[in-house]
C-alpha cells in the first residue's frame, strides 16, 4: 500500500546513493529569466550541452512590463535579463515563449494550460511556486539555480526524499469561501513552517469538488506552509483537463488512475479540518500564516508578531473589516487564471471602484488575457475603473514597474505578504479574487459574501 | 572544515528570502555582487547609510563568518541569490533551529554550512552572542561540533553523510550527475 507521492517518486529513482538520498529523473523542467542565467553560464564554463532540451520549456514572466509589452523594456537590467534568456534558449536549443508570444505567461499558468503538466510527472522549476503543478497528481517543487543547472545538464537531481503529510478537509464550504480562503485557512493553522520537510497530499471532498484551477491555487501555496510541494489525486477532472489539451492513449489514462494513493496507505503526518469552519480570509501580518476571518481582530491571528503589527501599522484590537486600503492587485500564479478573473468580474459588474483605490488586473498569461477579452471581462474591469494589463508576475513581487508605494496598503490575490514584497515599505493583505474585487469597490477590506447574495 | 569566528545574532523568526535579498537585486546574470545588498531593507536607512541598530552593522562584529538566525530561516522563494548574497558577504555558516528546505539546499550548493540546533540551544546561543559581540564560536564539520570559547556551550549537530562528504571533499553534485549520463540514458530507455 503506497501513497501517490511514493508511487511517483519510486518510478523516477535512477539510483539510490545513500539512505534517503536518490538520483531522481525529472520529466518536465520549466525555466524563467531570473533563476536560469547563472545555470546556463555554468554549462558554458563546463562545456556541457543541455542533456534533454525537449524536456525544458522557457518563458519570460518575472521582469516583463504589463503595459506596452511591444516596446523594449525600459529598465536596462530587466532588459538584459530577458535578452539573456532569449540568447541562452537559442544557443542551447530550448523552446521559449518570450514577450509577445501567444503562449507567453507566468510559468505556472502556462505549463498546465499548454498540457505540459501531466499526472504522474516529476516537475521542477527555479521558482518556489512550482508546487502549483501538484494539482495534477504530479510531484512538483521549486529548486535553486544550482539545481536548474543540474537538470539542464543531466535531467536529474540529487534529492532527499521528503516525508508525506495528508491534509484532509471535508464538509460543505460556506458561501464566499474560495480555494484561496481554504489554503489561507490551512496555513493560518499550521504556520509557515508547519509543512517543512513534508510533501503534502490534499484529500477530502473539498478538494475533490474543486476545479483544476482551484486545485492549482491550493497547491500553489503549499510552499507558504514550508512544504516542498502539495498534490491532489488524479480523477476525471484531471484527465479531462489534460485531454482537452493533448492527445492521450487509454493506456496512459489507466496508468495515471493506478497512481492514486492506495486505501490504507500511511502518511508520516495527518491533519484534518472541517470545511464549515472556513470563512473568507485575509492576512494581517508579514507572513502568509497570519490569515484571519474578515471581521476578526488582528490579534486573533495565531502567528501575528509585534514586529509585523508595527510594520503593518496595525493595533491588535483593530477590526480588519474597517481597514481602509489604497491598492488592489488581481493576478499572479496563485490567482491569475480565467476562473479567477471571471469570479472577480462577477462581483464588479455594474459597480465602480472606490475613487481612492488603484486597481490592477493582470492576467496570468496571453491566453488567459485573450479569453478574458473574448468573454468581455476586460470591459467589466475597465468600466469599473480597473486597469486591465498585459500578462506577467507583476506586483506579486514587484520586479518590474508594478510596485506598491511605501506605506500603501494593497489587497492582493498573490501569495506572499513579506515586508517590502510588493515594493519597499508596501503593506500586503492576501485574499481571494472576490474579496479583492469587493474591497476595490468599497475602499475597505470587505467580505465578498453580500455581493454574492445580490 | 574548522572555523573560529565572531557571529552575527539576528533574533528574528521567519527571516524570508525577500529580506535576505529583495527582488530588485535579482536582475544580475552572475553569481557575484550580491553581498552588499544582503538584508538591504533592514541593513540600510537609505542610500546605503547603515542602520546601526541592525546587528550586521555592529562594528564589534566585523569579520564575522557566522549568522545565528531565528527559527524557519530562509523561508519563501527559491532564489539562490539569497545564498549567493550570504556567501558573497563572507558568511560560511548559518545556525538556526530549522531552515526552510529550498534555502538549506541552496546554502549547501554554495559551500555555506547550514547547522540546525535544538530551539533551547538556539536561545542560549542567541542570548550569549547578543550580549557578547566579540565572542568566538568554534565549528568543526568533521566532528560535527559547536563550541563557544570561554562559555559552557558544547554541542553536536547532524548532517546527512552525503552532504558532509560533498562539503569535505569538494564534490560537486553536478559533476556527479554529468558522470552518470549513461546510467540516466539507460533509465530513460527502460522507463519511457
PDB file of C-alpha atoms in Angstrom, chain A residues 12-184:
ATOM      1  CA  UNK A  12      11.624   8.127 -11.025  1.00  0.00           C
ATOM      2  CA  UNK A  13      14.571   6.918  -8.951  1.00  0.00           C
ATOM      3  CA  UNK A  14      17.502   6.307 -11.285  1.00  0.00           C
ATOM      4  CA  UNK A  15      19.739   5.271  -8.422  1.00  0.00           C
ATOM      5  CA  UNK A  16      19.786   5.396  -4.638  1.00  0.00           C
ATOM      6  CA  UNK A  17      23.106   6.733  -3.411  1.00  0.00           C
ATOM      7  CA  UNK A  18      22.602   6.802   0.344  1.00  0.00           C
ATOM      8  CA  UNK A  19      19.841   6.291   2.857  1.00  0.00           C
ATOM      9  CA  UNK A  20      17.007   8.565   1.657  1.00  0.00           C
ATOM     10  CA  UNK A  21      19.230  10.201  -0.981  1.00  0.00           C
ATOM     11  CA  UNK A  22      18.191   9.407  -4.545  1.00  0.00           C
ATOM     12  CA  UNK A  23      19.095  10.471  -8.043  1.00  0.00           C
ATOM     13  CA  UNK A  24      15.657  11.361  -9.399  1.00  0.00           C
ATOM     14  CA  UNK A  25      14.717  11.720 -13.067  1.00  0.00           C
ATOM     15  CA  UNK A  26      12.804  14.914 -13.947  1.00  0.00           C
ATOM     16  CA  UNK A  27      10.091  14.674 -16.600  1.00  0.00           C
ATOM     17  CA  UNK A  28       9.369  18.352 -17.106  1.00  0.00           C
ATOM     18  CA  UNK A  29      11.548  21.374 -16.406  1.00  0.00           C
ATOM     19  CA  UNK A  30      10.332  24.964 -16.661  1.00  0.00           C
ATOM     20  CA  UNK A  31      12.670  27.956 -16.628  1.00  0.00           C
ATOM     21  CA  UNK A  32      12.274  31.733 -16.498  1.00  0.00           C
ATOM     22  CA  UNK A  33      14.629  34.668 -16.878  1.00  0.00           C
ATOM     23  CA  UNK A  34      15.505  35.305 -13.215  1.00  0.00           C
ATOM     24  CA  UNK A  35      16.807  31.969 -11.956  1.00  0.00           C
ATOM     25  CA  UNK A  36      18.304  30.495 -15.122  1.00  0.00           C
ATOM     26  CA  UNK A  37      21.115  32.749 -16.471  1.00  0.00           C
ATOM     27  CA  UNK A  38      23.727  31.563 -13.949  1.00  0.00           C
ATOM     28  CA  UNK A  39      22.798  27.951 -14.745  1.00  0.00           C
ATOM     29  CA  UNK A  40      23.447  28.466 -18.463  1.00  0.00           C
ATOM     30  CA  UNK A  41      26.716  30.235 -17.602  1.00  0.00           C
ATOM     31  CA  UNK A  42      27.663  27.149 -15.599  1.00  0.00           C
ATOM     32  CA  UNK A  43      27.021  24.880 -18.582  1.00  0.00           C
ATOM     33  CA  UNK A  44      29.126  27.137 -20.792  1.00  0.00           C
ATOM     34  CA  UNK A  45      32.015  27.118 -18.301  1.00  0.00           C
ATOM     35  CA  UNK A  46      31.894  23.321 -18.150  1.00  0.00           C
ATOM     36  CA  UNK A  47      31.430  22.923 -21.899  1.00  0.00           C
ATOM     37  CA  UNK A  48      28.248  20.899 -21.331  1.00  0.00           C
ATOM     38  CA  UNK A  49      25.130  20.856 -23.515  1.00  0.00           C
ATOM     39  CA  UNK A  50      21.520  20.648 -22.351  1.00  0.00           C
ATOM     40  CA  UNK A  51      21.013  16.886 -21.964  1.00  0.00           C
ATOM     41  CA  UNK A  52      17.323  16.729 -22.962  1.00  0.00           C
ATOM     42  CA  UNK A  53      16.303  20.124 -24.367  1.00  0.00           C
ATOM     43  CA  UNK A  54      12.803  18.885 -25.278  1.00  0.00           C
ATOM     44  CA  UNK A  55      12.069  18.434 -21.555  1.00  0.00           C
ATOM     45  CA  UNK A  56      12.684  22.101 -20.719  1.00  0.00           C
ATOM     46  CA  UNK A  57      10.315  24.956 -21.573  1.00  0.00           C
ATOM     47  CA  UNK A  58      11.124  28.626 -21.041  1.00  0.00           C
ATOM     48  CA  UNK A  59       9.079  31.778 -20.622  1.00  0.00           C
ATOM     49  CA  UNK A  60       9.746  35.375 -19.558  1.00  0.00           C
ATOM     50  CA  UNK A  61       7.438  36.410 -16.724  1.00  0.00           C
ATOM     51  CA  UNK A  62       9.078  37.994 -13.660  1.00  0.00           C
ATOM     52  CA  UNK A  63      10.600  41.094 -15.265  1.00  0.00           C
ATOM     53  CA  UNK A  64       8.151  41.806 -18.028  1.00  0.00           C
ATOM     54  CA  UNK A  65       6.237  45.088 -18.027  1.00  0.00           C
ATOM     55  CA  UNK A  66       2.454  44.813 -18.007  1.00  0.00           C
ATOM     56  CA  UNK A  67       1.945  47.942 -20.106  1.00  0.00           C
ATOM     57  CA  UNK A  68       3.225  48.372 -23.670  1.00  0.00           C
ATOM     58  CA  UNK A  69       4.862  44.970 -23.965  1.00  0.00           C
ATOM     59  CA  UNK A  70       5.500  45.654 -27.641  1.00  0.00           C
ATOM     60  CA  UNK A  71       8.110  48.280 -26.678  1.00  0.00           C
ATOM     61  CA  UNK A  72      11.621  47.412 -25.424  1.00  0.00           C
ATOM     62  CA  UNK A  73      11.827  47.055 -21.618  1.00  0.00           C
ATOM     63  CA  UNK A  74      12.958  50.410 -20.199  1.00  0.00           C
ATOM     64  CA  UNK A  75      14.773  49.036 -17.137  1.00  0.00           C
ATOM     65  CA  UNK A  76      18.196  48.115 -18.501  1.00  0.00           C
ATOM     66  CA  UNK A  77      18.875  45.282 -16.072  1.00  0.00           C
ATOM     67  CA  UNK A  78      15.468  43.715 -16.740  1.00  0.00           C
ATOM     68  CA  UNK A  79      16.013  44.155 -20.470  1.00  0.00           C
ATOM     69  CA  UNK A  80      19.378  42.428 -20.230  1.00  0.00           C
ATOM     70  CA  UNK A  81      17.994  39.552 -18.146  1.00  0.00           C
ATOM     71  CA  UNK A  82      15.173  38.857 -20.610  1.00  0.00           C
ATOM     72  CA  UNK A  83      17.614  39.159 -23.532  1.00  0.00           C
ATOM     73  CA  UNK A  84      19.913  36.656 -21.828  1.00  0.00           C
ATOM     74  CA  UNK A  85      17.082  34.140 -21.648  1.00  0.00           C
ATOM     75  CA  UNK A  86      16.388  34.537 -25.358  1.00  0.00           C
ATOM     76  CA  UNK A  87      20.064  34.127 -26.192  1.00  0.00           C
ATOM     77  CA  UNK A  88      20.515  31.131 -23.885  1.00  0.00           C
ATOM     78  CA  UNK A  89      17.444  29.336 -25.226  1.00  0.00           C
ATOM     79  CA  UNK A  90      18.620  29.827 -28.786  1.00  0.00           C
ATOM     80  CA  UNK A  91      22.157  28.664 -28.053  1.00  0.00           C
ATOM     81  CA  UNK A  92      21.069  25.582 -26.081  1.00  0.00           C
ATOM     82  CA  UNK A  93      18.019  24.626 -28.157  1.00  0.00           C
ATOM     83  CA  UNK A  94      15.350  25.243 -25.516  1.00  0.00           C
ATOM     84  CA  UNK A  95      11.828  26.244 -26.573  1.00  0.00           C
ATOM     85  CA  UNK A  96      10.933  29.763 -25.392  1.00  0.00           C
ATOM     86  CA  UNK A  97       7.658  31.626 -25.177  1.00  0.00           C
ATOM     87  CA  UNK A  98       9.014  35.150 -24.837  1.00  0.00           C
ATOM     88  CA  UNK A  99       7.318  38.541 -24.572  1.00  0.00           C
ATOM     89  CA  UNK A 100       4.612  38.946 -27.185  1.00  0.00           C
ATOM     90  CA  UNK A 101       4.314  35.230 -27.980  1.00  0.00           C
ATOM     91  CA  UNK A 102       0.736  33.944 -27.833  1.00  0.00           C
ATOM     92  CA  UNK A 103       1.788  31.293 -25.289  1.00  0.00           C
ATOM     93  CA  UNK A 104       3.754  33.649 -23.019  1.00  0.00           C
ATOM     94  CA  UNK A 105       2.680  33.979 -19.403  1.00  0.00           C
ATOM     95  CA  UNK A 106       3.519  33.118 -15.826  1.00  0.00           C
ATOM     96  CA  UNK A 107       5.322  29.792 -15.891  1.00  0.00           C
ATOM     97  CA  UNK A 108       2.829  28.119 -13.517  1.00  0.00           C
ATOM     98  CA  UNK A 109      -0.115  29.319 -15.568  1.00  0.00           C
ATOM     99  CA  UNK A 110       1.145  28.287 -19.000  1.00  0.00           C
ATOM    100  CA  UNK A 111       2.596  24.880 -18.077  1.00  0.00           C
ATOM    101  CA  UNK A 112      -0.781  23.348 -17.199  1.00  0.00           C
ATOM    102  CA  UNK A 113      -2.652  25.328 -19.846  1.00  0.00           C
ATOM    103  CA  UNK A 114      -0.408  24.012 -22.636  1.00  0.00           C
ATOM    104  CA  UNK A 115      -0.814  20.421 -21.457  1.00  0.00           C
ATOM    105  CA  UNK A 116       2.871  20.236 -20.484  1.00  0.00           C
ATOM    106  CA  UNK A 117       1.931  19.497 -16.872  1.00  0.00           C
ATOM    107  CA  UNK A 118       0.608  15.950 -16.602  1.00  0.00           C
ATOM    108  CA  UNK A 119      -0.244  13.448 -13.866  1.00  0.00           C
ATOM    109  CA  UNK A 120       2.488  11.194 -12.544  1.00  0.00           C
ATOM    110  CA  UNK A 121       5.267  13.515 -13.621  1.00  0.00           C
ATOM    111  CA  UNK A 122       8.195  14.922 -11.727  1.00  0.00           C
ATOM    112  CA  UNK A 123       8.223  18.667 -12.456  1.00  0.00           C
ATOM    113  CA  UNK A 124      10.705  21.316 -11.316  1.00  0.00           C
ATOM    114  CA  UNK A 125      11.415  24.988 -11.896  1.00  0.00           C
ATOM    115  CA  UNK A 126      13.679  27.565 -10.283  1.00  0.00           C
ATOM    116  CA  UNK A 127      10.653  29.019  -8.564  1.00  0.00           C
ATOM    117  CA  UNK A 128       9.093  28.020  -5.266  1.00  0.00           C
ATOM    118  CA  UNK A 129       5.525  28.162  -6.610  1.00  0.00           C
ATOM    119  CA  UNK A 130       6.228  25.194  -8.856  1.00  0.00           C
ATOM    120  CA  UNK A 131       4.132  23.386  -6.240  1.00  0.00           C
ATOM    121  CA  UNK A 132       1.164  24.623  -8.336  1.00  0.00           C
ATOM    122  CA  UNK A 133       1.569  21.738 -10.790  1.00  0.00           C
ATOM    123  CA  UNK A 134       0.892  19.241  -7.982  1.00  0.00           C
ATOM    124  CA  UNK A 135      -2.811  19.859  -8.662  1.00  0.00           C
ATOM    125  CA  UNK A 136      -2.470  17.288 -11.453  1.00  0.00           C
ATOM    126  CA  UNK A 137      -1.221  14.496  -9.213  1.00  0.00           C
ATOM    127  CA  UNK A 138       2.411  15.273 -10.003  1.00  0.00           C
ATOM    128  CA  UNK A 139       5.479  15.728  -7.809  1.00  0.00           C
ATOM    129  CA  UNK A 140       6.277  19.384  -8.476  1.00  0.00           C
ATOM    130  CA  UNK A 141       8.569  21.630  -6.486  1.00  0.00           C
ATOM    131  CA  UNK A 142      10.844  24.657  -6.621  1.00  0.00           C
ATOM    132  CA  UNK A 143      14.625  24.405  -6.901  1.00  0.00           C
ATOM    133  CA  UNK A 144      17.654  26.697  -6.687  1.00  0.00           C
ATOM    134  CA  UNK A 145      19.738  27.756  -9.667  1.00  0.00           C
ATOM    135  CA  UNK A 146      22.492  25.193  -8.992  1.00  0.00           C
ATOM    136  CA  UNK A 147      19.781  22.573  -9.366  1.00  0.00           C
ATOM    137  CA  UNK A 148      18.462  24.219 -12.538  1.00  0.00           C
ATOM    138  CA  UNK A 149      21.946  23.662 -13.909  1.00  0.00           C
ATOM    139  CA  UNK A 150      21.872  20.030 -12.768  1.00  0.00           C
ATOM    140  CA  UNK A 151      18.574  19.401 -14.543  1.00  0.00           C
ATOM    141  CA  UNK A 152      19.779  21.112 -17.704  1.00  0.00           C
ATOM    142  CA  UNK A 153      22.970  19.041 -17.654  1.00  0.00           C
ATOM    143  CA  UNK A 154      21.545  15.646 -16.674  1.00  0.00           C
ATOM    144  CA  UNK A 155      17.714  15.788 -16.446  1.00  0.00           C
ATOM    145  CA  UNK A 156      18.201  14.568 -12.865  1.00  0.00           C
ATOM    146  CA  UNK A 157      18.544  15.879  -9.319  1.00  0.00           C
ATOM    147  CA  UNK A 158      20.160  14.510  -6.184  1.00  0.00           C
ATOM    148  CA  UNK A 159      17.326  14.648  -3.655  1.00  0.00           C
ATOM    149  CA  UNK A 160      16.487  13.813  -0.077  1.00  0.00           C
ATOM    150  CA  UNK A 161      13.176  12.033  -0.005  1.00  0.00           C
ATOM    151  CA  UNK A 162      10.706  14.164   1.967  1.00  0.00           C
ATOM    152  CA  UNK A 163       8.140  12.746   4.374  1.00  0.00           C
ATOM    153  CA  UNK A 164       4.466  12.687   3.467  1.00  0.00           C
ATOM    154  CA  UNK A 165       1.631  14.651   5.050  1.00  0.00           C
ATOM    155  CA  UNK A 166      -2.075  14.276   4.448  1.00  0.00           C
ATOM    156  CA  UNK A 167      -4.219  17.382   4.820  1.00  0.00           C
ATOM    157  CA  UNK A 168      -7.856  16.383   4.801  1.00  0.00           C
ATOM    158  CA  UNK A 169     -10.744  18.853   4.537  1.00  0.00           C
ATOM    159  CA  UNK A 170     -14.297  17.545   4.399  1.00  0.00           C
ATOM    160  CA  UNK A 171     -17.690  19.163   4.661  1.00  0.00           C
ATOM    161  CA  UNK A 172     -19.589  21.952   2.973  1.00  0.00           C
ATOM    162  CA  UNK A 173     -17.857  25.266   2.353  1.00  0.00           C
ATOM    163  CA  UNK A 174     -19.597  28.468   3.407  1.00  0.00           C
ATOM    164  CA  UNK A 175     -20.793  30.998   0.837  1.00  0.00           C
ATOM    165  CA  UNK A 176     -17.968  33.248  -0.334  1.00  0.00           C
ATOM    166  CA  UNK A 177     -15.233  30.740   0.544  1.00  0.00           C
ATOM    167  CA  UNK A 178     -12.872  30.093  -2.366  1.00  0.00           C
ATOM    168  CA  UNK A 179      -9.856  27.822  -2.839  1.00  0.00           C
ATOM    169  CA  UNK A 180      -7.670  30.752  -1.731  1.00  0.00           C
ATOM    170  CA  UNK A 181      -9.563  31.008   1.562  1.00  0.00           C
ATOM    171  CA  UNK A 182      -9.202  27.267   2.118  1.00  0.00           C
ATOM    172  CA  UNK A 183      -5.429  27.363   1.711  1.00  0.00           C
ATOM    173  CA  UNK A 184      -5.021  30.595   3.718  1.00  0.00           C
TER     174      UNK A 184
END
